[in-house]
PDB file of C-alpha atoms in Angstrom:
ATOM      1  CA  MET A   1       7.444  -9.690  10.704  1.00 63.00           C
ATOM      2  CA  GLU A   2       6.631 -12.132  13.623  1.00 68.00           C
ATOM      3  CA  THR A   3       3.038 -11.945  13.746  1.00 77.00           C
ATOM      4  CA  PRO A   4       0.122 -10.165  11.565  1.00 83.00           C
ATOM      5  CA  LEU A   5      -1.347  -7.101  11.764  1.00 93.00           C
ATOM      6  CA  SER A   6      -5.357  -7.571  12.591  1.00 95.00           C
ATOM      7  CA  ASP A   7      -8.241  -5.566  13.620  1.00 95.00           C
ATOM      8  CA  GLY A   8     -10.704  -9.036  12.917  1.00 95.00           C
ATOM      9  CA  THR A   9     -11.665  -7.876   9.446  1.00 96.00           C
ATOM     10  CA  VAL A  10      -8.683  -7.754   8.073  1.00 97.00           C
ATOM     11  CA  THR A  11      -5.116  -8.857   8.315  1.00 96.00           C
ATOM     12  CA  LEU A  12      -1.837  -7.230   6.937  1.00 96.00           C
ATOM     13  CA  SER A  13       1.165 -10.263   6.287  1.00 95.00           C
ATOM     14  CA  PRO A  14       4.069  -9.865   4.005  1.00 95.00           C
ATOM     15  CA  LEU A  15       3.668 -10.582   0.452  1.00 93.00           C
ATOM     16  CA  GLU A  16       4.833 -14.507   0.033  1.00 91.00           C
ATOM     17  CA  PRO A  17       6.039 -16.232  -3.034  1.00 91.00           C
ATOM     18  CA  ASP A  18       3.008 -17.944  -3.144  1.00 93.00           C
ATOM     19  CA  ASP A  19       0.798 -15.225  -3.789  1.00 95.00           C
ATOM     20  CA  GLY A  20       1.755 -14.852  -7.308  1.00 94.00           C
ATOM     21  CA  PRO A  21      -1.106 -16.420  -9.088  1.00 94.00           C
ATOM     22  CA  ALA A  22      -4.084 -14.701  -6.840  1.00 94.00           C
ATOM     23  CA  HIS A  23      -2.406 -11.448  -7.039  1.00 93.00           C
ATOM     24  CA  LEU A  24      -2.081 -11.633 -11.121  1.00 93.00           C
ATOM     25  CA  ALA A  25      -6.013 -12.886 -11.137  1.00 91.00           C
ATOM     26  CA  GLY A  26      -6.695  -9.907  -9.034  1.00 90.00           C
ATOM     27  CA  GLU A  27      -5.628  -7.483 -11.093  1.00 92.00           C
ATOM     28  CA  ASP A  28      -7.654  -5.367 -13.620  1.00 85.00           C
ATOM     29  CA  GLU A  29      -7.864  -1.714 -15.680  1.00 87.00           C
ATOM     30  CA  GLN A  30      -7.887   0.685 -12.471  1.00 82.00           C
ATOM     31  CA  LEU A  31      -5.064  -0.979 -10.349  1.00 82.00           C
ATOM     32  CA  ILE A  32      -2.148  -0.905 -13.562  1.00 80.00           C
ATOM     33  CA  ARG A  33      -3.293   1.955 -14.177  1.00 78.00           C
ATOM     34  CA  TRP A  34      -3.037   3.647 -10.308  1.00 77.00           C
ATOM     35  CA  LEU A  35      -1.188   1.285  -9.057  1.00 76.00           C
ATOM     36  CA  SER A  36       1.607  -0.530 -11.199  1.00 72.00           C
ATOM     37  CA  GLY A  37       1.903   1.455 -14.123  1.00 71.00           C
ATOM     38  CA  GLY A  38       1.584  -1.685 -16.709  1.00 77.00           C
ATOM     39  CA  PRO A  39       0.451  -5.516 -17.056  1.00 83.00           C
ATOM     40  CA  GLY A  40       1.784  -7.927 -14.559  1.00 86.00           C
ATOM     41  CA  THR A  41       3.691 -11.307 -15.754  1.00 88.00           C
ATOM     42  CA  PRO A  42       3.717 -14.327 -14.092  1.00 91.00           C
ATOM     43  CA  GLU A  43       7.716 -13.409 -14.404  1.00 94.00           C
ATOM     44  CA  GLY A  44       7.423 -10.202 -13.668  1.00 92.00           C
ATOM     45  CA  VAL A  45       5.562 -11.248  -9.436  1.00 93.00           C
ATOM     46  CA  ALA A  46       8.213 -13.050  -8.704  1.00 95.00           C
ATOM     47  CA  ALA A  47      10.429 -11.327  -9.679  1.00 95.00           C
ATOM     48  CA  TYR A  48       8.589  -8.406  -7.321  1.00 93.00           C
ATOM     49  CA  LEU A  49       7.532 -11.003  -3.900  1.00 95.00           C
ATOM     50  CA  ARG A  50      11.464 -11.795  -4.236  1.00 95.00           C
ATOM     51  CA  HIS A  51      13.002  -8.527  -3.784  1.00 96.00           C
ATOM     52  CA  CYS A  52      10.347  -7.918  -1.157  1.00 95.00           C
ATOM     53  CA  ALA A  53      10.873 -10.958   0.647  1.00 94.00           C
ATOM     54  CA  ALA A  54      14.724  -9.511   0.435  1.00 95.00           C
ATOM     55  CA  GLN A  55      13.637  -6.229   1.786  1.00 96.00           C
ATOM     56  CA  TRP A  56      11.951  -8.172   4.870  1.00 94.00           C
ATOM     57  CA  ALA A  57      15.430  -9.512   5.639  1.00 94.00           C
ATOM     58  CA  GLU A  58      17.608  -7.324   4.919  1.00 95.00           C
ATOM     59  CA  GLY A  59      15.650  -4.289   6.452  1.00 93.00           C
ATOM     60  CA  GLY A  60      15.667  -2.050   3.764  1.00 94.00           C
ATOM     61  CA  SER A  61      13.180   0.695   3.246  1.00 95.00           C
ATOM     62  CA  LEU A  62       9.842  -1.897   1.102  1.00 96.00           C
ATOM     63  CA  ARG A  63       7.448  -3.216   3.827  1.00 97.00           C
ATOM     64  CA  ALA A  64       5.533  -4.680   2.069  1.00 96.00           C
ATOM     65  CA  PHE A  65       1.939  -6.401   3.644  1.00 97.00           C
ATOM     66  CA  GLY A  66      -0.686  -9.222   1.830  1.00 96.00           C
ATOM     67  CA  ILE A  67      -4.446  -7.646   2.838  1.00 97.00           C
ATOM     68  CA  ARG A  68      -5.761 -10.355   3.709  1.00 97.00           C
ATOM     69  CA  VAL A  69      -9.262 -12.204   4.690  1.00 96.00           C
ATOM     70  CA  ASP A  70     -11.308 -14.853   5.588  1.00 92.00           C
ATOM     71  CA  GLY A  71      -8.298 -15.476   9.280  1.00 87.00           C
ATOM     72  CA  GLY A  72      -5.963 -14.235   6.546  1.00 86.00           C
ATOM     73  CA  ARG A  73      -6.651 -17.416   4.550  1.00 90.00           C
ATOM     74  CA  THR A  74      -7.746 -15.016   1.540  1.00 95.00           C
ATOM     75  CA  LEU A  75      -5.464 -12.591  -1.006  1.00 96.00           C
ATOM     76  CA  ALA A  76      -7.803  -9.274  -1.330  1.00 97.00           C
ATOM     77  CA  GLY A  77      -5.145  -6.708  -2.059  1.00 96.00           C
ATOM     78  CA  THR A  78      -1.519  -5.450  -1.649  1.00 96.00           C
ATOM     79  CA  ILE A  79      -0.548  -2.051   0.812  1.00 97.00           C
ATOM     80  CA  ASP A  80       3.244  -0.929   0.919  1.00 95.00           C
ATOM     81  CA  LEU A  81       5.037   0.778   3.239  1.00 96.00           C
ATOM     82  CA  ARG A  82       8.407   3.326   1.512  1.00 95.00           C
ATOM     83  CA  SER A  83      10.197   5.033   3.818  1.00 95.00           C
ATOM     84  CA  GLU A  84      12.995   6.614   0.995  1.00 92.00           C
ATOM     85  CA  ALA A  85      10.637   7.743  -1.803  1.00 89.00           C
ATOM     86  CA  GLU A  86      10.220  10.694  -3.904  1.00 85.00           C
ATOM     87  CA  GLY A  87       9.091  13.595  -2.484  1.00 84.00           C
ATOM     88  CA  LEU A  88       9.789  12.260   1.277  1.00 93.00           C
ATOM     89  CA  THR A  89      11.493  14.040   4.302  1.00 92.00           C
ATOM     90  CA  ARG A  90      13.097  12.484   7.012  1.00 93.00           C
ATOM     91  CA  GLY A  91      10.241  11.083   9.239  1.00 95.00           C
ATOM     92  CA  GLN A  92       8.208  10.099   6.289  1.00 97.00           C
ATOM     93  CA  VAL A  93       6.563   7.453   5.359  1.00 98.00           C
ATOM     94  CA  ASN A  94       4.831   6.486   2.309  1.00 96.00           C
ATOM     95  CA  VAL A  95       0.963   4.355   1.711  1.00 97.00           C
ATOM     96  CA  ALA A  96       0.289   3.147  -1.771  1.00 95.00           C
ATOM     97  CA  TYR A  97      -2.019   0.387  -1.925  1.00 95.00           C
ATOM     98  CA  GLY A  98      -4.707  -1.791  -4.633  1.00 94.00           C
ATOM     99  CA  LEU A  99      -7.531  -3.816  -3.807  1.00 95.00           C
ATOM    100  CA  TYR A 100      -8.867  -6.516  -6.299  1.00 95.00           C
ATOM    101  CA  PRO A 101     -12.006  -5.619  -8.189  1.00 94.00           C
ATOM    102  CA  ALA A 102     -13.913  -8.109  -5.810  1.00 94.00           C
ATOM    103  CA  TRP A 103     -12.685  -6.889  -2.318  1.00 95.00           C
ATOM    104  CA  ARG A 104     -13.508  -2.920  -3.470  1.00 94.00           C
ATOM    105  CA  GLY A 105     -16.497  -0.925  -1.609  1.00 94.00           C
ATOM    106  CA  ARG A 106     -15.628  -2.916   1.780  1.00 95.00           C
ATOM    107  CA  GLY A 107     -13.931  -0.842   3.773  1.00 96.00           C
ATOM    108  CA  LEU A 108     -10.883  -2.921   3.457  1.00 97.00           C
ATOM    109  CA  ALA A 109      -8.617  -0.286   1.496  1.00 97.00           C
ATOM    110  CA  THR A 110      -9.268   2.217   5.188  1.00 98.00           C
ATOM    111  CA  ARG A 111      -8.213  -0.639   6.941  1.00 98.00           C
ATOM    112  CA  ALA A 112      -5.738  -2.161   5.915  1.00 98.00           C
ATOM    113  CA  VAL A 113      -3.805   1.581   5.872  1.00 98.00           C
ATOM    114  CA  LEU A 114      -5.197   1.882   8.891  1.00 97.00           C
ATOM    115  CA  LEU A 115      -3.483  -0.895  10.223  1.00 97.00           C
ATOM    116  CA  VAL A 116      -0.537  -0.083   8.092  1.00 97.00           C
ATOM    117  CA  CYS A 117       0.281   3.285  10.160  1.00 97.00           C
ATOM    118  CA  ARG A 118      -0.143   1.602  13.145  1.00 96.00           C
ATOM    119  CA  TYR A 119       3.011  -0.490  11.952  1.00 96.00           C
ATOM    120  CA  ALA A 120       5.079   2.740  10.614  1.00 96.00           C
ATOM    121  CA  ALA A 121       4.238   4.563  14.426  1.00 96.00           C
ATOM    122  CA  ASP A 122       5.829   1.480  15.459  1.00 94.00           C
ATOM    123  CA  VAL A 123       8.614   1.114  14.249  1.00 94.00           C
ATOM    124  CA  GLY A 124       9.231   4.702  14.270  1.00 95.00           C
ATOM    125  CA  ALA A 125       7.935   6.587  11.436  1.00 97.00           C
ATOM    126  CA  ARG A 126       6.619  10.374  12.423  1.00 97.00           C
ATOM    127  CA  ALA A 127       4.356  10.410   9.401  1.00 98.00           C
ATOM    128  CA  ALA A 128       2.399   8.676   6.984  1.00 98.00           C
ATOM    129  CA  VAL A 129       2.003   9.983   3.051  1.00 98.00           C
ATOM    130  CA  ILE A 130      -0.582   8.461   0.261  1.00 97.00           C
ATOM    131  CA  GLN A 131       0.505  10.027  -2.997  1.00 94.00           C
ATOM    132  CA  VAL A 132      -2.212  10.269  -5.557  1.00 93.00           C
ATOM    133  CA  GLU A 133      -3.799  10.941  -8.941  1.00 91.00           C
ATOM    134  CA  PRO A 134      -6.125  14.261  -8.848  1.00 91.00           C
ATOM    135  CA  GLY A 135      -8.322  11.422 -10.585  1.00 89.00           C
ATOM    136  CA  ASN A 136      -7.886   8.548  -8.512  1.00 92.00           C
ATOM    137  CA  ALA A 137     -11.166   9.572  -6.125  1.00 93.00           C
ATOM    138  CA  ALA A 138     -11.570   5.574  -4.009  1.00 93.00           C
ATOM    139  CA  SER A 139      -7.969   6.887  -3.607  1.00 94.00           C
ATOM    140  CA  VAL A 140      -8.661  10.241  -1.553  1.00 95.00           C
ATOM    141  CA  ALA A 141     -12.077   8.798   0.279  1.00 96.00           C
ATOM    142  CA  VAL A 142      -9.661   5.823   0.891  1.00 97.00           C
ATOM    143  CA  ALA A 143      -7.363   9.092   2.557  1.00 97.00           C
ATOM    144  CA  ARG A 144     -10.131  10.928   3.713  1.00 97.00           C
ATOM    145  CA  ARG A 145     -11.261   8.222   5.259  1.00 97.00           C
ATOM    146  CA  ALA A 146      -8.173   7.464   7.730  1.00 98.00           C
ATOM    147  CA  GLY A 147      -7.689  10.687   8.973  1.00 97.00           C
ATOM    148  CA  PHE A 148      -5.564  12.371   6.425  1.00 98.00           C
ATOM    149  CA  THR A 149      -5.771  15.383   5.204  1.00 97.00           C
ATOM    150  CA  PRO A 150      -4.419  17.438   2.184  1.00 97.00           C
ATOM    151  CA  GLY A 151      -0.302  18.053   2.143  1.00 95.00           C
ATOM    152  CA  GLY A 152      -0.471  20.131  -1.160  1.00 94.00           C
ATOM    153  CA  GLN A 153       0.917  18.878  -4.783  1.00 95.00           C
ATOM    154  CA  ARG A 154       3.523  17.731  -5.901  1.00 93.00           C
ATOM    155  CA  PHE A 155       5.323  17.086  -9.782  1.00 93.00           C
ATOM    156  CA  ALA A 156       7.416  13.569  -9.845  1.00 87.00           C
ATOM    157  CA  ASP A 157      10.064  13.393 -11.818  1.00 87.00           C
ATOM    158  CA  ASP A 158       8.247  12.210 -14.339  1.00 86.00           C
ATOM    159  CA  GLY A 159       5.775  15.143 -14.664  1.00 90.00           C
ATOM    160  CA  ALA A 160       3.292  13.317 -12.894  1.00 88.00           C
ATOM    161  CA  LEU A 161       1.092  15.324 -10.454  1.00 93.00           C
ATOM    162  CA  PHE A 162       0.274  13.928  -7.270  1.00 93.00           C
ATOM    163  CA  ASP A 163      -2.076  15.412  -4.781  1.00 95.00           C
ATOM    164  CA  ARG A 164      -0.373  14.258  -1.404  1.00 96.00           C
ATOM    165  CA  TYR A 165      -2.282  13.852   2.431  1.00 97.00           C
ATOM    166  CA  VAL A 166      -0.863  13.175   5.220  1.00 98.00           C
ATOM    167  CA  ARG A 167      -1.706  11.517   8.640  1.00 98.00           C
ATOM    168  CA  GLU A 168       0.683  12.712  11.971  1.00 98.00           C
ATOM    169  CA  LEU A 169       1.441   9.780  13.639  1.00 97.00           C
ATOM    170  CA  SER A 170       2.152   8.505  17.646  1.00 80.00           C
TER     171      SER A 170
END
């Protein structure tokens, strides 16, 4: 990605190896529960960030962005697109996001979702999908504010139930 995406408040740019310490510092119980599934370690986060960089370099199915504020200087969370994920059909991308506690409640996640949807449309996706556990009210609110509509439920291979929210992209 040549230039970061920005709406003047939020900037999205690819996650980088230097983002590891800020990510670990921002991780809390909510991010662990709803997004990552387990607490991060310096080694694990470094490996994930290397994987993200490789996906960008190789044109893989993952596009992982840092959600940045302060003109792109401060990492406030992450958002990613996956063109290959459980529960997707051809032309759909999965959107997953999380903000660090200090940045929640300011509308930043909604802004990031809108920016990443614009990016997804520009690279040829026809629809974005947010798959959220029914108890995650904050993520449901972000999906609705970003123009996603309910798209049914599905059970993951591990038995977890997800509500699906879909937004057609132009």
